[in-house]
PDB file of C-alpha atoms in Angstrom:
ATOM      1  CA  UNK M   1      92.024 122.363  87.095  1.00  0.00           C
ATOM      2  CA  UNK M   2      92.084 118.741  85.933  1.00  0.00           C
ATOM      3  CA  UNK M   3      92.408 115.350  87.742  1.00  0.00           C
ATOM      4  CA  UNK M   4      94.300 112.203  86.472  1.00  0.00           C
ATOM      5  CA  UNK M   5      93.457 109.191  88.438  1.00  0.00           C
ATOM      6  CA  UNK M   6      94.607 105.996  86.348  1.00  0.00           C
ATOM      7  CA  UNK M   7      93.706 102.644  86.932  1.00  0.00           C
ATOM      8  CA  UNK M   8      96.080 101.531  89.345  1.00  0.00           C
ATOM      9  CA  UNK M   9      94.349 103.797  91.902  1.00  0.00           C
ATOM     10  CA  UNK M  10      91.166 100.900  91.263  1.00  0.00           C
ATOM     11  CA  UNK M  11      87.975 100.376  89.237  1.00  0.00           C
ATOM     12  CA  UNK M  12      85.348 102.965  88.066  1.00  0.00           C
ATOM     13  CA  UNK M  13      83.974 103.121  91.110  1.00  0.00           C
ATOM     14  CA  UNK M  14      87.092 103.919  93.377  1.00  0.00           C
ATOM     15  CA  UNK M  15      88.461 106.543  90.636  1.00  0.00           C
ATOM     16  CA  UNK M  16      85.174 108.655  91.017  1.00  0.00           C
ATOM     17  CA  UNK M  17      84.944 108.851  94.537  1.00  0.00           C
ATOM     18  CA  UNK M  18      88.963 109.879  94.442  1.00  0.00           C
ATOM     19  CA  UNK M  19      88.067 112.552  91.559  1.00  0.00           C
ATOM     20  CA  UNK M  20      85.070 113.617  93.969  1.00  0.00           C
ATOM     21  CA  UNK M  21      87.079 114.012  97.275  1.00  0.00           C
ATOM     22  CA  UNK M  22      90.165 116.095  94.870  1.00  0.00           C
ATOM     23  CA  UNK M  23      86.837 118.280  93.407  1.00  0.00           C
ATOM     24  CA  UNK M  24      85.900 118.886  97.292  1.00  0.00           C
ATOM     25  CA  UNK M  25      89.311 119.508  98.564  1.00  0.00           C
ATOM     26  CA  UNK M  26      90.370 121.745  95.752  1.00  0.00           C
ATOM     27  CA  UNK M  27      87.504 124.202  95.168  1.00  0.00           C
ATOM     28  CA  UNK M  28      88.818 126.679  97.784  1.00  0.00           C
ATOM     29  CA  UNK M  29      92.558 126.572  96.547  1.00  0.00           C
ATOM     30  CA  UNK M  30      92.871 130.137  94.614  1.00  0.00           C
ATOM     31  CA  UNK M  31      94.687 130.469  91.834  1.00  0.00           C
ATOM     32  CA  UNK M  32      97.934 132.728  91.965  1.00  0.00           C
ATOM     33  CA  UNK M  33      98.349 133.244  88.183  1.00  0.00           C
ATOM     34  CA  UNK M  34      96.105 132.645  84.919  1.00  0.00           C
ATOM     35  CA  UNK M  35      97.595 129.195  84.765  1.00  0.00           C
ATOM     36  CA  UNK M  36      96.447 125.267  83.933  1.00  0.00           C
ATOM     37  CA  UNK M  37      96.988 122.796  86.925  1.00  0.00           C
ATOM     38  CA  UNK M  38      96.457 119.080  86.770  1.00  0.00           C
ATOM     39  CA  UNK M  39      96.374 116.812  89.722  1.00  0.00           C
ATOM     40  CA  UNK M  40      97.511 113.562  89.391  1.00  0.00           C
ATOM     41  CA  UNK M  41      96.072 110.443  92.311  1.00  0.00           C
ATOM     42  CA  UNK M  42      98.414 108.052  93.179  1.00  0.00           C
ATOM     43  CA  UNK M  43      97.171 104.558  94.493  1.00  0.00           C
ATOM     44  CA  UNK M  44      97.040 105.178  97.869  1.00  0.00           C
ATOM     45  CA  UNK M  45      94.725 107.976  97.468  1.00  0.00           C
ATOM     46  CA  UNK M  46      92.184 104.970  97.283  1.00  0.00           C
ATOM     47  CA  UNK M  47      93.613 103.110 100.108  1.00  0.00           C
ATOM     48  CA  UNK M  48      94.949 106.151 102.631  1.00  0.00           C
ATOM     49  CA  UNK M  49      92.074 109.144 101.342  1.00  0.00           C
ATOM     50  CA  UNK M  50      92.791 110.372 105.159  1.00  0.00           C
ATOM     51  CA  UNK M  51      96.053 111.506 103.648  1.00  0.00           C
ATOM     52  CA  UNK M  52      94.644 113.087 101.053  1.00  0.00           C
ATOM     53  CA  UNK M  53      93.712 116.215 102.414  1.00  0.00           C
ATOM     54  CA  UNK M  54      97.339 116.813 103.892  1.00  0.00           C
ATOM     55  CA  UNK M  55      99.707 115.468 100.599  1.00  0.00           C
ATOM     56  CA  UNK M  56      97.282 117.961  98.667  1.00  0.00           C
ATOM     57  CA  UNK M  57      98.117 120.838 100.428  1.00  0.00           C
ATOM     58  CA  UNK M  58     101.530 120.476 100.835  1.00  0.00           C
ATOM     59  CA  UNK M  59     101.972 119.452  96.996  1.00  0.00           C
ATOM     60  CA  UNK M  60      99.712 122.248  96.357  1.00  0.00           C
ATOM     61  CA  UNK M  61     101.866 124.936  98.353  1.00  0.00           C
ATOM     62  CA  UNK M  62     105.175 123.722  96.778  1.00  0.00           C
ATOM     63  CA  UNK M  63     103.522 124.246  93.303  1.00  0.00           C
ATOM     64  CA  UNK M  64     102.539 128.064  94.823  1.00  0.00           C
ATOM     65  CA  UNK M  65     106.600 128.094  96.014  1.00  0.00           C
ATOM     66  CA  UNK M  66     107.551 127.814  92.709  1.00  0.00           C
ATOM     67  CA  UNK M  67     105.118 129.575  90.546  1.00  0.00           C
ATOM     68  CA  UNK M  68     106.078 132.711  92.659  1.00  0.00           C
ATOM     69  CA  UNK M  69     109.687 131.943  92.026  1.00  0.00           C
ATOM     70  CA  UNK M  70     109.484 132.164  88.131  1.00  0.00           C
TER      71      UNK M  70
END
């Protein structure tokens, strides 16, 4: 699993504690298929990170939707 958190989300600082809290939230998602996933932070993972939790999960079920699909 890989994280992209640009610079728009903020400085160093701000883009490590986002990578951190994605680390955290994502280490009990299971994997449905040998596959690579990358998550990408918007901006207002910096500014909203209560939202995080929530627009992770439902991103990460709709990616599960259509891996089981193919």
């Amino acid at each position: 699993m890989g994280f992209v958190v640009s610079k728009k989300v903020g400085n160093a600082v701000t883009r490590n504690r986002v990578k951190r809290r994605l680390r955290h939230l994502t280490r009990d998602y299971d994997l449905a298929a040998p596959c690579d996933v990358v998550v990408r932070a918007l901006p207002s993972s910096a500014t909203e990170p209560s939202r995080l939790a929530d627009d992770l999960g439902d991103a990460w079920r709709r990616a599960m939707k259509r891996l089981a699909a193919c």
